[in-house]
mmCIF file of C-alpha atoms in Angstrom:
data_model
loop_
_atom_site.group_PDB
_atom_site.id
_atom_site.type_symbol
_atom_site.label_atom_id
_atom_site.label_comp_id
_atom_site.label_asym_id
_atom_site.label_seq_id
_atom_site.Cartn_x
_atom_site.Cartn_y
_atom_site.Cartn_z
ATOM 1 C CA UNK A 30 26.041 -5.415 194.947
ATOM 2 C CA UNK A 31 25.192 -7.736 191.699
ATOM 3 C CA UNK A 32 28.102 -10.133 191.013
ATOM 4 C CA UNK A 33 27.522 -13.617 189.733
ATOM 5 C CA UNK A 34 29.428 -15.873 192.359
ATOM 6 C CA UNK A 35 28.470 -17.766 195.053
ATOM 7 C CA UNK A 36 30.705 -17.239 198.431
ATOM 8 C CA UNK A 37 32.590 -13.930 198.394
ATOM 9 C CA UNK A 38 35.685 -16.033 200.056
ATOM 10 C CA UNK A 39 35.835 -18.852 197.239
ATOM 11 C CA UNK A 40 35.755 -16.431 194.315
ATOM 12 C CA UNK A 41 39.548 -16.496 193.336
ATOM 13 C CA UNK A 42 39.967 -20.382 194.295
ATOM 14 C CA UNK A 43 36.590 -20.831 192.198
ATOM 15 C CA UNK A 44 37.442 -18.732 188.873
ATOM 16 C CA UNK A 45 41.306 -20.471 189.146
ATOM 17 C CA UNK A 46 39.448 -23.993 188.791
ATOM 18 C CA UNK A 47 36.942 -22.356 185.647
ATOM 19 C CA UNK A 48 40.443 -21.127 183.790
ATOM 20 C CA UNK A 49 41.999 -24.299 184.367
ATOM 21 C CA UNK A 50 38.957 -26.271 183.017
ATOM 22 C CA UNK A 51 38.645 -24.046 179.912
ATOM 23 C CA UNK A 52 41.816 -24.075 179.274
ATOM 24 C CA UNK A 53 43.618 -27.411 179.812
ATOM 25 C CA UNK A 54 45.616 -27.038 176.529
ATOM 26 C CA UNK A 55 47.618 -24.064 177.968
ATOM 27 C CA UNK A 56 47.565 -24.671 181.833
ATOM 28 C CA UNK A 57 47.195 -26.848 185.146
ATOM 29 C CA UNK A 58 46.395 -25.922 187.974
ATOM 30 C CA UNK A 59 46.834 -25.993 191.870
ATOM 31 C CA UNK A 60 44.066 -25.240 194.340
ATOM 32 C CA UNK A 61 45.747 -25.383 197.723
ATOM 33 C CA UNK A 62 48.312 -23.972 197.299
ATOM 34 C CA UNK A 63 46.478 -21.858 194.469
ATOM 35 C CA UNK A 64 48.567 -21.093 191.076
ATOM 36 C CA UNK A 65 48.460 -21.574 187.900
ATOM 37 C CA UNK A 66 51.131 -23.466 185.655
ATOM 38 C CA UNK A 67 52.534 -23.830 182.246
ATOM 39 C CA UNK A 68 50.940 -26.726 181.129
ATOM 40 C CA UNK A 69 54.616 -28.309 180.120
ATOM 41 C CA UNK A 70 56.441 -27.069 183.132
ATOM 42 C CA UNK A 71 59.181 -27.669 184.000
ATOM 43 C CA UNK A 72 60.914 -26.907 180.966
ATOM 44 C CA UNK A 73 64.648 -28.078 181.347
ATOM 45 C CA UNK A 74 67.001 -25.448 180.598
ATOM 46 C CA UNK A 75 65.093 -22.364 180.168
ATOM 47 C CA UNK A 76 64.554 -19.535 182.236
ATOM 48 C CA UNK A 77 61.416 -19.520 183.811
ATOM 49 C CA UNK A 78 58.957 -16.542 184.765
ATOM 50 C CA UNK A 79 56.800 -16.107 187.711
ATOM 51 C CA UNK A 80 54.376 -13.053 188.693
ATOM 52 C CA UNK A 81 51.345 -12.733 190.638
ATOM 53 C CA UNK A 82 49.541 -10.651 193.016
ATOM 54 C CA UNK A 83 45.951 -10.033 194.026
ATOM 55 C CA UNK A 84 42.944 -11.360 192.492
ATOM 56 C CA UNK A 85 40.565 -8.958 190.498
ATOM 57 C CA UNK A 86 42.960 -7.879 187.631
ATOM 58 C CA UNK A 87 42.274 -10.881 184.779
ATOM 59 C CA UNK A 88 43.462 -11.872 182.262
ATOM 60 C CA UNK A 89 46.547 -10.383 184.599
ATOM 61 C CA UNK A 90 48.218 -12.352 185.335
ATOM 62 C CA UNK A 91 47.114 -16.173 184.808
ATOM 63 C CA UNK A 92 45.558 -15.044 181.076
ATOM 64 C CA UNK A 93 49.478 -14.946 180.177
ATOM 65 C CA UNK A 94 50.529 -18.334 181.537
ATOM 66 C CA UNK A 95 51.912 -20.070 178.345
ATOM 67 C CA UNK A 96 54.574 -20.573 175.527
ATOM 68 C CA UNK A 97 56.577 -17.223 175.048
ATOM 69 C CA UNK A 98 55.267 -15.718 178.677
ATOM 70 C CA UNK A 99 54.714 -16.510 181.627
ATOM 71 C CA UNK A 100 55.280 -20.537 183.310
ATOM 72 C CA UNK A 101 53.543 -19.658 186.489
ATOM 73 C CA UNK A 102 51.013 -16.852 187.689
ATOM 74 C CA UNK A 103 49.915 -17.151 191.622
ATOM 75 C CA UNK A 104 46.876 -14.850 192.408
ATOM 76 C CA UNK A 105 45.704 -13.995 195.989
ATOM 77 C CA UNK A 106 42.857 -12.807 197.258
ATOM 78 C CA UNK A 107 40.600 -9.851 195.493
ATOM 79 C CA UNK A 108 43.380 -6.911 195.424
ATOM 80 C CA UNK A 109 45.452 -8.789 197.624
ATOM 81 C CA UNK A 110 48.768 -10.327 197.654
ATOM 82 C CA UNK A 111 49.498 -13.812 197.426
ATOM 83 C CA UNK A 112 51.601 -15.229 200.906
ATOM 84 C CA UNK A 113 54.921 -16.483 200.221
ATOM 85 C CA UNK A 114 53.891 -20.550 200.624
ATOM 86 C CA UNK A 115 52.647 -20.498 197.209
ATOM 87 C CA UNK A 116 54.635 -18.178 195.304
ATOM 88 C CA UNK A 117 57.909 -20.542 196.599
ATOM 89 C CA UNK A 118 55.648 -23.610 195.511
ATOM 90 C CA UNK A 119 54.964 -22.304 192.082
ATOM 91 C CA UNK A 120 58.731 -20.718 191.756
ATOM 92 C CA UNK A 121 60.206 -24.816 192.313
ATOM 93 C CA UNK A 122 57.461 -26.151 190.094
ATOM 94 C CA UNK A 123 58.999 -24.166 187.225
ATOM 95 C CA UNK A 124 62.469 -24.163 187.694
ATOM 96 C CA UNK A 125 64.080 -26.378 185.162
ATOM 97 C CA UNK A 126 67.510 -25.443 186.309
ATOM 98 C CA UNK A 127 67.998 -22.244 184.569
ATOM 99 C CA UNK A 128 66.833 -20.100 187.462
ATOM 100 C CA UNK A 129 63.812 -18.372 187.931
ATOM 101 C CA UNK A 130 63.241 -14.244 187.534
ATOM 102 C CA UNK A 131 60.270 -13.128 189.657
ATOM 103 C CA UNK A 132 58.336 -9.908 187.963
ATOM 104 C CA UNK A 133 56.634 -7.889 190.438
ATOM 105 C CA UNK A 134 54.491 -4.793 190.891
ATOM 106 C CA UNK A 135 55.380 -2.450 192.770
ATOM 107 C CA UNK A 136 52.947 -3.060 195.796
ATOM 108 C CA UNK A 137 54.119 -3.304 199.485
ATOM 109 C CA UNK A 138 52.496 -6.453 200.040
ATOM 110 C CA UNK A 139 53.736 -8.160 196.576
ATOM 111 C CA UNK A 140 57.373 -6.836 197.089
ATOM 112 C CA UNK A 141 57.549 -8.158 200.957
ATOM 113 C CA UNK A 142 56.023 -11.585 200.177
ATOM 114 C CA UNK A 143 57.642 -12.242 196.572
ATOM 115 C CA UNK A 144 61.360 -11.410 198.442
ATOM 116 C CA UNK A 145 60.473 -13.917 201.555
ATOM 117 C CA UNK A 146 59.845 -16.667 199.028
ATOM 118 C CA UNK A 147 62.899 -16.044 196.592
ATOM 119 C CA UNK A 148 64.858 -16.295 200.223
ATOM 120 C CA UNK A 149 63.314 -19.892 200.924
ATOM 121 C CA UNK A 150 63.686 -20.825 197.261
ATOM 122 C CA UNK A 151 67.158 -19.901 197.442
ATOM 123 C CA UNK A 152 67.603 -21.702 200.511
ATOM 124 C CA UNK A 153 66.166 -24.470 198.434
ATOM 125 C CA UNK A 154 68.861 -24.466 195.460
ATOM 126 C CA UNK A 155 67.312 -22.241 193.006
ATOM 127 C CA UNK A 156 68.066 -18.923 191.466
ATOM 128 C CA UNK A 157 66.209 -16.373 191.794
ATOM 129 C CA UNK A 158 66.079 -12.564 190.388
ATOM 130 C CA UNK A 159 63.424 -10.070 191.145
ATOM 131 C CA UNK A 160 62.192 -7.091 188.315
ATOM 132 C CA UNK A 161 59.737 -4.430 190.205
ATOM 133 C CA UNK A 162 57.744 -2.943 187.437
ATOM 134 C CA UNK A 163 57.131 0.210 188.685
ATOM 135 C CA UNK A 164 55.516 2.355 185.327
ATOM 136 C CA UNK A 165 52.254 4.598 186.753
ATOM 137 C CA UNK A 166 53.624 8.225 186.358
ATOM 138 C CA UNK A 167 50.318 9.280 188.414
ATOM 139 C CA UNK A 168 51.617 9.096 191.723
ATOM 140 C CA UNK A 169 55.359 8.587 193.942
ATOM 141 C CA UNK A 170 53.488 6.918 196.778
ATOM 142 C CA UNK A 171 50.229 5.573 197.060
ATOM 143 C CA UNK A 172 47.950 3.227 198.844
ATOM 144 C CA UNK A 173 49.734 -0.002 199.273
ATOM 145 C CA UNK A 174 53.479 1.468 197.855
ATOM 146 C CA UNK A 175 56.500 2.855 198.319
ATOM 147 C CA UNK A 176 57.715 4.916 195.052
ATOM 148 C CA UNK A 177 55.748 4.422 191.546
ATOM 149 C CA UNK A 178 52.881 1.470 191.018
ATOM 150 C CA UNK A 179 53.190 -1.505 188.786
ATOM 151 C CA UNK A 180 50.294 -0.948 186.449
ATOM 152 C CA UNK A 181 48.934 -2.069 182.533
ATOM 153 C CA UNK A 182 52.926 -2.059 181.552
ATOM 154 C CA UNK A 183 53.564 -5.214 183.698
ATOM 155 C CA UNK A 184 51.916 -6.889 180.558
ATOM 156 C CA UNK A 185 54.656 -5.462 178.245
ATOM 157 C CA UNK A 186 57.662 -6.652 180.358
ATOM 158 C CA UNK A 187 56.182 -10.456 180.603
ATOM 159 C CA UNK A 188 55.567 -10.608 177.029
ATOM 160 C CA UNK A 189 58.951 -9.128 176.263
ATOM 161 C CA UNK A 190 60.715 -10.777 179.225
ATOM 162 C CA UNK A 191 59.264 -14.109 178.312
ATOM 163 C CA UNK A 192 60.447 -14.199 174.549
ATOM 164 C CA UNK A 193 63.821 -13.616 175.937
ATOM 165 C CA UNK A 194 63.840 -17.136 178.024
ATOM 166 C CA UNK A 195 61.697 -18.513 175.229
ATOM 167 C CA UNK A 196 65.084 -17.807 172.727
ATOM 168 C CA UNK A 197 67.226 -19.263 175.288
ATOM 169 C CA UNK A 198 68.704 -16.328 177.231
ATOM 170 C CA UNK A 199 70.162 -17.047 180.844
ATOM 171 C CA UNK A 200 68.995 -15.229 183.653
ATOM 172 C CA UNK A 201 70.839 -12.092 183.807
ATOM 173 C CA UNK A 202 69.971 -11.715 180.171
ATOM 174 C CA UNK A 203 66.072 -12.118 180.741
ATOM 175 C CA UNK A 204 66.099 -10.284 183.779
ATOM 176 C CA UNK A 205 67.982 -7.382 182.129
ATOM 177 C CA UNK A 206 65.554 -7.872 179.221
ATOM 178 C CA UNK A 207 63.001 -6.982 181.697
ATOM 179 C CA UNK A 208 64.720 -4.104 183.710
ATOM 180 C CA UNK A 209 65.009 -2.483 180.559
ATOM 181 C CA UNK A 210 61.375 -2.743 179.200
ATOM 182 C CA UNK A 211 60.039 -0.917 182.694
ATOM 183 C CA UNK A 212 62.627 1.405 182.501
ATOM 184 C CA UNK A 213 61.339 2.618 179.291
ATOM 185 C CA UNK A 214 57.833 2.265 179.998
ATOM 186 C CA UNK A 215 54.965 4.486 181.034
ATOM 187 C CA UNK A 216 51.665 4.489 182.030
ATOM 188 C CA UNK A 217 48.608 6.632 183.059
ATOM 189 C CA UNK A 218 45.029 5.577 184.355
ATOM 190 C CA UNK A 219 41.505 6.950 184.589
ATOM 191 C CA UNK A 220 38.196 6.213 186.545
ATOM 192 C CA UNK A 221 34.878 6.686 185.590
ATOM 193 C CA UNK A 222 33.581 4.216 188.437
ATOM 194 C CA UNK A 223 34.863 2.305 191.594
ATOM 195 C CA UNK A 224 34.753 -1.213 191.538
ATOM 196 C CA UNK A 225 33.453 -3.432 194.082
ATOM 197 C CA UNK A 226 35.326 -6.024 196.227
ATOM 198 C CA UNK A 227 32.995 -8.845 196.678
ATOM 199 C CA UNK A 228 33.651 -9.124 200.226
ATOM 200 C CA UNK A 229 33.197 -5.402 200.725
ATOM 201 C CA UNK A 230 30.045 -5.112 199.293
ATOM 202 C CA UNK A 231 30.055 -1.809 198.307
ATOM 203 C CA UNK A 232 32.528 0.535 195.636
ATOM 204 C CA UNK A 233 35.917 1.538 196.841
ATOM 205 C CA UNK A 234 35.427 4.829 196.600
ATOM 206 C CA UNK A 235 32.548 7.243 194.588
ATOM 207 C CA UNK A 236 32.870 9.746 191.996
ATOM 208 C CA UNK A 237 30.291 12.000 191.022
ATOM 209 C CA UNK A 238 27.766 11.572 188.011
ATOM 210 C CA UNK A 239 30.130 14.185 186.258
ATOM 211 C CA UNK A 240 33.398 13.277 187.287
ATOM 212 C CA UNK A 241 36.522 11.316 186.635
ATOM 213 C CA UNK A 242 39.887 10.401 188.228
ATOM 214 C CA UNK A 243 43.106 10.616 186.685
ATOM 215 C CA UNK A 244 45.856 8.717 188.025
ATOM 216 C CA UNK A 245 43.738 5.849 189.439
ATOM 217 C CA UNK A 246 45.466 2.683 190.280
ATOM 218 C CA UNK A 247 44.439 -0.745 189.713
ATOM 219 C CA UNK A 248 42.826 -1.587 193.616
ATOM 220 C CA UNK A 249 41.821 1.965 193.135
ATOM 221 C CA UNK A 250 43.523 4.014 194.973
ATOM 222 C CA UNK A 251 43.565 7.798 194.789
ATOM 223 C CA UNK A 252 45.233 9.441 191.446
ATOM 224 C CA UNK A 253 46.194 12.645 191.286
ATOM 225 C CA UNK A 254 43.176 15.059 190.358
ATOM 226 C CA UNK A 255 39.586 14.796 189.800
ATOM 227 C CA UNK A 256 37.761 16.755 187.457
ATOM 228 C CA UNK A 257 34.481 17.154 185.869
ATOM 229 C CA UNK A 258 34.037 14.905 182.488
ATOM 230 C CA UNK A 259 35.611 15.883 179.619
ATOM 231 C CA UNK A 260 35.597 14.524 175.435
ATOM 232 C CA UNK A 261 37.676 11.754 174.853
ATOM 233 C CA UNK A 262 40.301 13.679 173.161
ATOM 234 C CA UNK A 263 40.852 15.954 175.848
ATOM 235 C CA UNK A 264 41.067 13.470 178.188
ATOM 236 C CA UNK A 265 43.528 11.277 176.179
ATOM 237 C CA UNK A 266 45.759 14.847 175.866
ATOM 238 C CA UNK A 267 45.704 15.192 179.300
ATOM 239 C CA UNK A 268 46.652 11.909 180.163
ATOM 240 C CA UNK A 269 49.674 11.419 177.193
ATOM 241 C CA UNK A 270 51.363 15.187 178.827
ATOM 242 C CA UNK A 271 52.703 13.345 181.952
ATOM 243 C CA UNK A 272 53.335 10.095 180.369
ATOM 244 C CA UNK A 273 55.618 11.909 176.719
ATOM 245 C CA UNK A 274 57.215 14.395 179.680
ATOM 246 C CA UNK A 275 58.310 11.514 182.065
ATOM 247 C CA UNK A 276 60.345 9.251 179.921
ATOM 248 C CA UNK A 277 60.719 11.631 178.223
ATOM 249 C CA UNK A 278 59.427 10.522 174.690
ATOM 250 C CA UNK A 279 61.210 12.491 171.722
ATOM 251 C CA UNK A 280 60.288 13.378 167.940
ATOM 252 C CA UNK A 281 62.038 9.944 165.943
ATOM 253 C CA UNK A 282 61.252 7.655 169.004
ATOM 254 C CA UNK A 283 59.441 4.462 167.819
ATOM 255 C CA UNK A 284 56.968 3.017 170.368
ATOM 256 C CA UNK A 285 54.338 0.170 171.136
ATOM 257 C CA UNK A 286 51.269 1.948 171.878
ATOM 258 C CA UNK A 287 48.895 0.138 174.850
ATOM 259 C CA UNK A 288 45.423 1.371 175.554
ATOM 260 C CA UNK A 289 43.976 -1.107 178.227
ATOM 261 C CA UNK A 290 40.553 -1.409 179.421
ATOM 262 C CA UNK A 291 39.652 -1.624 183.528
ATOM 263 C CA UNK A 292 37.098 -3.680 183.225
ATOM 264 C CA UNK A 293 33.914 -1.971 182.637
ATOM 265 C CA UNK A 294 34.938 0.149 179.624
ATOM 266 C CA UNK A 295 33.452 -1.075 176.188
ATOM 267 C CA UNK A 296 36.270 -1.512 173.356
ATOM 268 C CA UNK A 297 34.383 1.074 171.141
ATOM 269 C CA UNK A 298 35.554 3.461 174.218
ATOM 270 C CA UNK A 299 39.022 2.284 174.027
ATOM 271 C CA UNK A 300 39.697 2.135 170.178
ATOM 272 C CA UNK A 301 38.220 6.027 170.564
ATOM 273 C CA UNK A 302 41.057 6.746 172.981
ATOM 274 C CA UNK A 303 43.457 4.887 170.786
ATOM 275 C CA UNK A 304 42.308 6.860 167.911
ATOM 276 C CA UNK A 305 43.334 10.104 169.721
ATOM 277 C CA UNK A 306 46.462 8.866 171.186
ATOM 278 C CA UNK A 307 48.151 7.778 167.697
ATOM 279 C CA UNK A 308 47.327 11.387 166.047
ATOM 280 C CA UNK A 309 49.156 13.072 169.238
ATOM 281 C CA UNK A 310 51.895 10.894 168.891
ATOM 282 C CA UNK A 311 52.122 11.734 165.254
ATOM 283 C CA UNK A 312 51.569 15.356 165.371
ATOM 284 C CA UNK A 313 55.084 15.114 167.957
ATOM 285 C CA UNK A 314 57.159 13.220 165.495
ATOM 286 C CA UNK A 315 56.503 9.457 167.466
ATOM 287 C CA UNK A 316 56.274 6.826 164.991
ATOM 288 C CA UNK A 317 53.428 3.966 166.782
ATOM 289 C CA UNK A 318 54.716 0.952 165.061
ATOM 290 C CA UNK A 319 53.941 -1.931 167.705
ATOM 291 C CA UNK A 320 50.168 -1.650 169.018
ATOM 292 C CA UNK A 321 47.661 -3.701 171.825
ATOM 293 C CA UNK A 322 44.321 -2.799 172.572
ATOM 294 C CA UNK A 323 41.898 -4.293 174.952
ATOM 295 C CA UNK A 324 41.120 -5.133 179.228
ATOM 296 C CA UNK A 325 44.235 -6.726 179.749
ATOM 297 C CA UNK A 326 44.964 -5.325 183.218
ATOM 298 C CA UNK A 327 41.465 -4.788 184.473
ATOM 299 C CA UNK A 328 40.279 -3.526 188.230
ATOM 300 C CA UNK A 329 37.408 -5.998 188.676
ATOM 301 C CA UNK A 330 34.303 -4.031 187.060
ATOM 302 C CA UNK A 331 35.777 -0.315 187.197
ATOM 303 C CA UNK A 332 35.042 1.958 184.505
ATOM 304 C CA UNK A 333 38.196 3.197 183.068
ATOM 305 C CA UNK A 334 41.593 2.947 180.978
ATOM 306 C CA UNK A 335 45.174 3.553 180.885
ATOM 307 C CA UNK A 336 47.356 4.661 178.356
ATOM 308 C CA UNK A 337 50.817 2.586 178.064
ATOM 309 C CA UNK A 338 53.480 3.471 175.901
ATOM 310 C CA UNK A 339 56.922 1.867 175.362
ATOM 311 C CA UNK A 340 60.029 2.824 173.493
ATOM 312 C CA UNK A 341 61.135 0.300 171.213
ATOM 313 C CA UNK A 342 64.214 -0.675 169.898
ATOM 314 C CA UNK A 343 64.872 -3.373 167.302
ATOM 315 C CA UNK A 344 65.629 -5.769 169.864
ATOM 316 C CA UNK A 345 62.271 -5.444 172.131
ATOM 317 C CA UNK A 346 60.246 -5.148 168.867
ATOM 318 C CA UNK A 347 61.748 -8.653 167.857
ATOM 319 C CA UNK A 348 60.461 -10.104 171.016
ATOM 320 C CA UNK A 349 57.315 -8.378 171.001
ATOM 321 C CA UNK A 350 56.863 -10.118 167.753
ATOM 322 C CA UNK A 351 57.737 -13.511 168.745
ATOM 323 C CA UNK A 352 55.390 -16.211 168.779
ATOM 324 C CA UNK A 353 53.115 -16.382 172.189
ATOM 325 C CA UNK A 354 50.494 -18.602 172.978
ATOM 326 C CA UNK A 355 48.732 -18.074 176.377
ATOM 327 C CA UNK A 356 44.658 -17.609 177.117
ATOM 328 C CA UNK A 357 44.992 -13.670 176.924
ATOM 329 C CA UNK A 358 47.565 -13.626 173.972
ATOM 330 C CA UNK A 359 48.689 -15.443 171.462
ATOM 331 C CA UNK A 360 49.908 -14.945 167.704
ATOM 332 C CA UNK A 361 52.867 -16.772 165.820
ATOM 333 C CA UNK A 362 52.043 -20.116 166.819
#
């Protein structure tokens, strides 16, 4: 194993304190409890947005701690879930007495401990609603769930979800804002390699010279077929089938169109995929009018990508388009 860190244990607590210091503008910090803050928090009146989860994934989810996003991110270990003490620290830090919606992926661990603290902030005074995002078509059960994963789309419903309580909408609003993005959301992923958990030492799983996963999640767990290595544009066909069938996606639909890096996949890779995916789209009527490209929802060093795609409507293109400023995303502002 080659990583540049020093003690496997202090790499999240370590690589909180280097965002933090890079980007003082946009954030503070807290290193015991460990999670990451809107610089200006709290902000009276607005609804404010929490997520989290295990370690491994950046920018996901501290990158989008800002104006327009998220006001608090709490990471746990490497591909593992924060404990409840500071997701309920971070979740009062924020709340500026509009209540607080808690976004989620659908992982055991995340569900269970995200719940437990919205009980003890409720018991505290604040409200508290909870979106699962829940948009891998790969698998119904996995490693680590029950039902679908929370994969690359978890970046589309905090972008989206955050505009919402940026314009002033109270809870319900934002968390049906939310609700509605993953509902009409879908993604696929791929492997090329394993990554490596610096405390394990050694890749999560192997794949052969000529082989590839489709289906992978984000810790990577299994998908739902491997195969021998294929040309980018069959691989990007086989991966849009499941993902246009699902929904399903229809000739007239407009959509945001999300290719997202793992890690260790070079953008020339990615804009190649993208490439592929618009002309399918086109060739089935599917007009891409809202677009993000880049390792936004990574799996440490893993070789691979997913393919996101959302069906807009006038309203979530409005707040896709409304000024964000975080470390990971930022236009308008």
């Amino acid at each position: 194993m080659k990583k540049i860190i020093n003690d496997p244990k202090d790499v999240v607590t370590e690589s909180v304190a280097g965002f933090g210091a890079a980007h003082p503008d946009l954030v503070t910090i807290s290193l015991d409890p460990v999670y990451i803050l809107r610089v200006d928090e709290p902000v009276k009146g607005k609804v404010a947005l929490v997520s989290g989860g295990g370690g491994g994934h950046e920018p996901l989810h501290g990158g989008f701690v800002g104006f327009g996003m998220l006001d608090a991110a709490v990471p746990g270990p490497i591909f593992t879930s924060p404990t409840p003490d500071p997701i309920l620290a971070a979740t009062i830090a924020v709340d500026g007495g509009a209540g607080v919606l808690h976004i989620v992926k659908n992982y055991t661990g995340d569900v269970l401990n995200f719940e437990t603290a919205a009980d003890l902030a409720a018991a505290e005074g604040i409200d508290v609603r909870t979106v699962i995002v829940d948009d891998d078509v790969a698998v119904k059960d996995s490693t680590w769930t029950a039902g679908r994963r929370g994969v690359a789309g978890t970046v589309l419903v905090e972008k989206i979800a955050g505009a919402a309580a940026e314009r002033g909408d109270d809870l319900d609003a934002v968390a049906a804002v939310a609700t509605k993005v993953n509902a009409q959301t879908r993604t696929l992923g791929i492997a090329l390699t394993a990554p490596t958990v610096p405390h394990a030492g050694e890749p999560s799983f192997t794949l052969d010279e000529d082989e590839i996963e489709i289906g992978i999640g984000i810790h990577g767990e299994p998908g739902r077929e491997r195969i021998k290595l294929e040309p980018a544009d069959a691989i990007v066909d086989r991966m849009l089938e499941p993902i246009l069938e699902d929904l399903p996606f229809a000739s007239g639909d407009s959509v945001l169109l999300f290719v997202n890096g793992m890690g260790g996949t070079p953008l020339v890779e990615l804009y190649i995929m993208f490439r592929r995916a618009a002309e399918v789209l086109a060739a089935q009527g599917i007009t891409v009018t809202r677009t993000l490209v880049g390792n936004f929802v990574t799996s440490l060093e893993m070789q691979g990508a997913s393919i996101t795609v959302l069906k807009l409507d006038d309203e979530l293109t409005g707040l896709w388009d409304a000024p964000v400023q975080t470390a990971a995303l930022r236009w308008g502002r």
